Coordinates of C-alpha atoms and ligand atoms in Angstrom, one line a residue:
X987 CA -50.0 68.7 -22.2
X988 CA -49.1 68.0 -18.8
X989 CA -47.7 64.0 -17.9
X990 CA -48.4 62.6 -14.5
X991 CA -45.3 62.3 -12.2
X992 CA -45.1 58.5 -11.4
X993 CA -45.1 57.5 -7.6
X994 CA -41.8 55.9 -7.8
X995 CA -38.7 58.4 -9.6
X996 CA -37.4 56.4 -12.8
X997 CA -33.7 55.6 -12.2
X998 CA -31.2 57.5 -14.1
X999 CA -29.0 54.5 -13.9
X1000 CA -31.3 51.6 -14.1
X1001 CA -33.8 53.0 -17.0
X1002 CA -32.6 55.9 -19.1
X1003 CA -28.6 55.1 -19.2
X1004 CA -29.3 52.1 -20.9
X1005 CA -31.5 53.6 -23.6
X1006 CA -29.4 56.5 -24.2
X1007 CA -26.3 53.4 -24.3
X1008 CA -28.4 51.7 -26.8
X1009 CA -29.3 54.0 -28.9
X1010 CA -27.6 57.2 -28.7
X1011 CA -23.7 56.1 -27.5
X1012 CA -22.5 54.9 -31.1
X1013 CA -22.2 58.0 -31.5
X1014 CA -22.0 60.4 -28.2
X1015 CA -19.4 58.9 -26.3
X1016 CA -15.7 58.9 -26.1
X1017 CA -13.6 62.2 -27.1
X1018 CA -14.8 62.2 -30.9
X1019 CA -18.2 61.9 -29.9
X1020 CA -20.5 63.9 -32.6
X1021 CA -21.8 67.2 -32.2
X1022 CA -19.1 67.6 -29.3
X1023 CA -22.1 65.6 -27.1
X1024 CA -21.0 63.0 -24.8
X1025 CA -23.3 61.1 -22.9
X1026 CA -20.6 58.5 -21.3
X1027 CA -18.7 61.5 -19.0
X1028 CA -21.0 61.8 -16.1
X1029 CA -18.8 65.5 -16.1
X1030 CA -20.2 66.2 -19.0
X1031 CA -23.7 65.2 -19.2
X1032 CA -24.2 66.6 -16.2
X1033 CA -23.2 69.7 -16.7
X1034 CA -25.6 69.9 -20.1
X1035 CA -28.4 70.0 -17.4
X1036 CA -29.7 73.3 -16.8
X1037 CA -26.9 75.1 -17.1
X1038 CA -25.5 77.6 -19.6
X1039 CA -26.0 75.1 -22.6
X1040 CA -28.6 73.0 -21.9
X1041 CA -29.3 69.5 -23.4
X1042 CA -32.6 69.2 -20.6
X1043 CA -34.3 71.0 -18.6
X1044 CA -35.1 69.6 -15.9
X1045 CA -39.2 69.7 -15.5
X1046 CA -39.6 70.5 -18.8
X1047 CA -38.5 67.1 -21.5
X1048 CA -41.0 70.0 -23.8
X1049 CA -37.7 72.5 -24.1
X1050 CA -35.3 69.9 -23.6
X1051 CA -33.6 69.4 -27.2
X1052 CA -32.7 66.0 -26.1
X1053 CA -36.1 64.9 -25.9
X1054 CA -37.4 66.7 -28.5
X1055 CA -34.8 65.5 -31.0
X1056 CA -35.1 61.9 -30.1
X1057 CA -39.1 62.4 -30.1
X1058 CA -38.8 64.4 -34.4
X1059 CA -40.2 61.9 -37.2
X1060 CA -37.5 60.1 -39.1
X1061 CA -38.5 62.7 -42.2
X1062 CA -37.3 65.7 -39.7
X1063 CA -33.7 66.8 -40.5
X1064 CA -32.9 67.2 -36.6
X1065 CA -34.3 64.1 -35.4
X1066 CA -31.7 61.9 -33.4
X1067 CA -30.3 59.8 -34.7
X1068 CA -29.9 61.3 -38.3
X1069 CA -32.2 60.0 -41.0
X1070 CA -29.3 59.4 -42.8
X1071 CA -27.9 56.8 -40.1
X1072 CA -31.5 55.3 -39.5
X1073 CA -31.1 54.1 -43.5
X1074 CA -28.4 52.2 -41.8
X1075 CA -29.6 50.7 -39.1
X1076 CA -29.3 53.1 -36.0
X1077 CA -32.7 52.7 -34.6
X1078 CA -35.0 55.3 -32.6
X1079 CA -36.2 55.3 -29.2
X1080 CA -39.2 53.8 -28.8
X1081 CA -42.6 55.4 -28.2
X1082 CA -42.0 53.6 -24.8
X1083 CA -38.3 54.3 -24.8
X1084 CA -39.3 58.2 -25.5
X1085 CA -42.0 58.6 -22.4
X1086 CA -39.5 56.9 -20.3
X1087 CA -36.7 59.5 -21.0
X1088 CA -39.4 62.4 -20.7
X1089 CA -41.2 61.1 -17.4
X1090 CA -37.5 61.4 -16.0
X1091 CA -36.9 65.3 -17.1
X1092 CA -40.3 65.5 -15.6
X1093 CA -38.9 64.7 -12.5
X1094 CA -36.6 67.3 -12.5
X1095 CA -33.5 64.8 -14.4
X1096 CA -31.7 63.3 -11.2
X1097 CA -28.6 62.7 -12.4
X1098 CA -25.7 60.9 -9.9
X1099 CA -22.7 61.9 -10.7
X1100 CA -20.6 59.1 -11.1
X1101 CA -23.5 56.3 -12.6
X1102 CA -23.0 58.1 -16.4
X1103 CA -19.5 56.0 -16.8
X1104 CA -17.7 53.3 -15.1
X1105 CA -14.9 54.9 -13.6
X1106 CA -13.6 54.6 -10.1
X1107 CA -16.6 56.9 -8.6
X1108 CA -15.8 59.9 -6.0
X1109 CA -18.7 59.0 -3.9
X1110 CA -17.8 59.0 -0.2
X1111 CA -16.2 62.6 -1.3
X1112 CA -18.9 64.1 -2.5
X1113 CA -21.5 65.8 -0.3
X1114 CA -20.0 67.5 2.2
X1115 CA -23.0 68.8 3.9
X1116 CA -22.4 70.2 7.8
X1117 CA -18.9 70.9 8.2
X1118 CA -17.9 73.0 5.2
X1119 CA -15.3 71.8 2.8
X1120 CA -11.8 73.1 2.9
X1121 CA -13.0 75.8 -0.1
X1122 CA -9.4 75.6 -2.1
X1123 CA -8.5 77.3 -4.7
X1124 CA -9.9 77.7 -7.6
X1125 CA -7.6 77.2 -10.4
X1126 CA -7.7 76.8 -13.9
X1127 CA -6.5 73.6 -15.7
X1128 CA -5.8 72.5 -19.3
X1129 CA -6.0 69.8 -20.9
X1130 CA -3.6 68.1 -23.6
X1131 CA -6.0 69.0 -25.9
X1132 CA -5.8 72.8 -25.3
X1133 CA -9.2 73.0 -23.5
X1134 CA -8.9 75.0 -20.4
X1135 CA -11.7 74.6 -16.9
X1136 CA -11.5 76.4 -13.7
X1137 CA -11.8 73.7 -10.8
X1138 CA -10.0 73.5 -7.4
X1139 CA -7.8 70.3 -6.6
X1140 CA -9.0 68.0 -4.1
X1141 CA -6.7 65.1 -5.0
X1142 CA -4.5 63.1 -6.1
X1143 CA -5.0 59.4 -6.4
X1144 CA -2.9 57.0 -9.0
X1145 CA -3.1 58.0 -12.2
X1146 CA -6.3 60.3 -11.8
X1147 CA -6.8 63.8 -10.5
X1148 CA -9.6 65.0 -9.1
X1149 CA -11.4 68.4 -8.9
X1150 CA -14.0 70.3 -8.3
X1151 CA -15.9 72.8 -10.2
X1152 CA -17.3 76.0 -9.1
X1153 CA -20.8 74.4 -8.5
X1154 CA -19.8 71.9 -6.1
X1155 CA -19.8 68.6 -8.8
X1156 CA -16.4 66.4 -8.0
X1157 CA -15.0 64.2 -11.1
X1158 CA -11.8 62.3 -11.8
X1159 CA -10.0 63.1 -14.9
X1160 CA -7.1 61.3 -16.2
X1161 CA -3.1 62.9 -15.1
X1162 CA -2.1 61.9 -18.2
X1163 CA -4.3 64.1 -20.6
X1164 CA -3.5 67.6 -18.6
X1165 CA -1.0 69.9 -20.0
X1166 CA 2.3 69.5 -18.8
X1167 CA 1.9 72.4 -16.3
X1168 CA -1.4 71.4 -14.3
X1169 CA 0.5 68.0 -14.6
X1170 CA 3.2 69.5 -12.6
X1171 CA 0.6 71.6 -10.5
X1172 CA -1.5 68.7 -10.1
X1173 CA 1.4 67.0 -8.7
X1174 CA 2.8 70.3 -6.9
X1175 CA -0.9 70.1 -4.7
X1176 CA -1.4 66.7 -4.4
X1177 CA 2.3 66.3 -2.3
X1178 CA 4.4 63.9 -5.0
Ligands
HEC928 C1 -25.5 57.8 -36.1 C2 -24.6 58.9 -35.0 C3 -25.7 59.1 -34.3 C4 -26.9 58.4 -33.5 C5 -26.8 57.3 -32.9 C6 -27.3 59.6 -32.3 N1 -26.8 60.8 -32.6 FE1 -26.9 62.6 -31.9 N2 -25.7 63.5 -33.1 C7 -25.6 62.8 -34.3 C8 -24.5 63.9 -35.0 C9 -23.7 63.7 -36.2 C10 -24.6 65.2 -34.4 C11 -24.3 66.7 -34.9 C12 -25.4 67.1 -35.7 C13 -26.1 68.1 -35.4 O1 -26.4 67.8 -34.3 O2 -27.4 67.5 -35.8 C14 -25.6 64.9 -32.9 C15 -26.1 66.2 -32.0 C16 -26.8 65.9 -31.3 C17 -27.6 66.7 -30.0 C18 -27.1 68.1 -30.4 C19 -26.2 68.6 -29.7 C20 -25.7 70.0 -29.3 O3 -24.6 70.2 -28.3 O4 -26.6 70.8 -29.1 C21 -28.1 65.6 -29.6 C22 -29.2 66.6 -28.3 C23 -28.6 64.6 -29.9 N3 -27.8 64.6 -31.2 C24 -29.3 64.3 -29.1 C25 -28.7 62.8 -29.6 C26 -29.8 61.2 -28.8 C27 -30.5 61.3 -28.1 C28 -29.2 60.0 -29.5 C29 -30.2 59.2 -29.0 C30 -31.6 58.7 -29.5 C31 -28.2 60.2 -30.4 N4 -28.1 61.3 -30.6 C32 -27.6 59.1 -31.1 C33 -25.2 61.3 -34.4 C34 -25.6 60.5 -33.9

């Protein structure tokens, strides 16, 4: 079965995010997100659209774990929200919501970085077309939780450091959440 693509692409921010917010954010936001799946942090979420460990396969809702789980009947233990939570009032997506989510995925799961959270966006600097942006050296950053990430330094702005991943996506990260070594490196590169 094929879904028709609609004339107007489904808009993530206007149409999809409100659904996830209502039905999924309760358990899938913040550092303690269930299953390690954060839907509120744009960089975390964007990383799982396509990529190595995809939640969403652009163009293929039938193979995207997000739409699969959201569409399972509550008799299925893999359904989202989990059946026990449904008994305590967590609501599943309605058929209309699920159709919209599937349509968005069919349309390519367009997702603008920065649209998933309310933090100050990195917009004016993001798509550097034309003159090649200065290719900053890729470094390994670590955070206070022991995680690490390879990215190049872009800027230090107040309490956040802007980093660019190797796939070109840029995001802001709170300086205070980096390891002391990485904080020192960000300050050094930011000229502070
Ligand atoms: C009441 C809490 C709760 C709600 C609400 C909830 N989830 Fe989950 N979710 C979990 C838990 C717990 C896990 C980890 C265990 C598992 O995978 O079954 C999980 C895992 C997942 C995973 C697998 C993550 C991975 O990396 O493989 C997906 C996909 C998912 N949820 C999607 C959703 C979607 C879509 C919604 C909204 C329709 C939703 N969840 C709502 C609790 C919740």
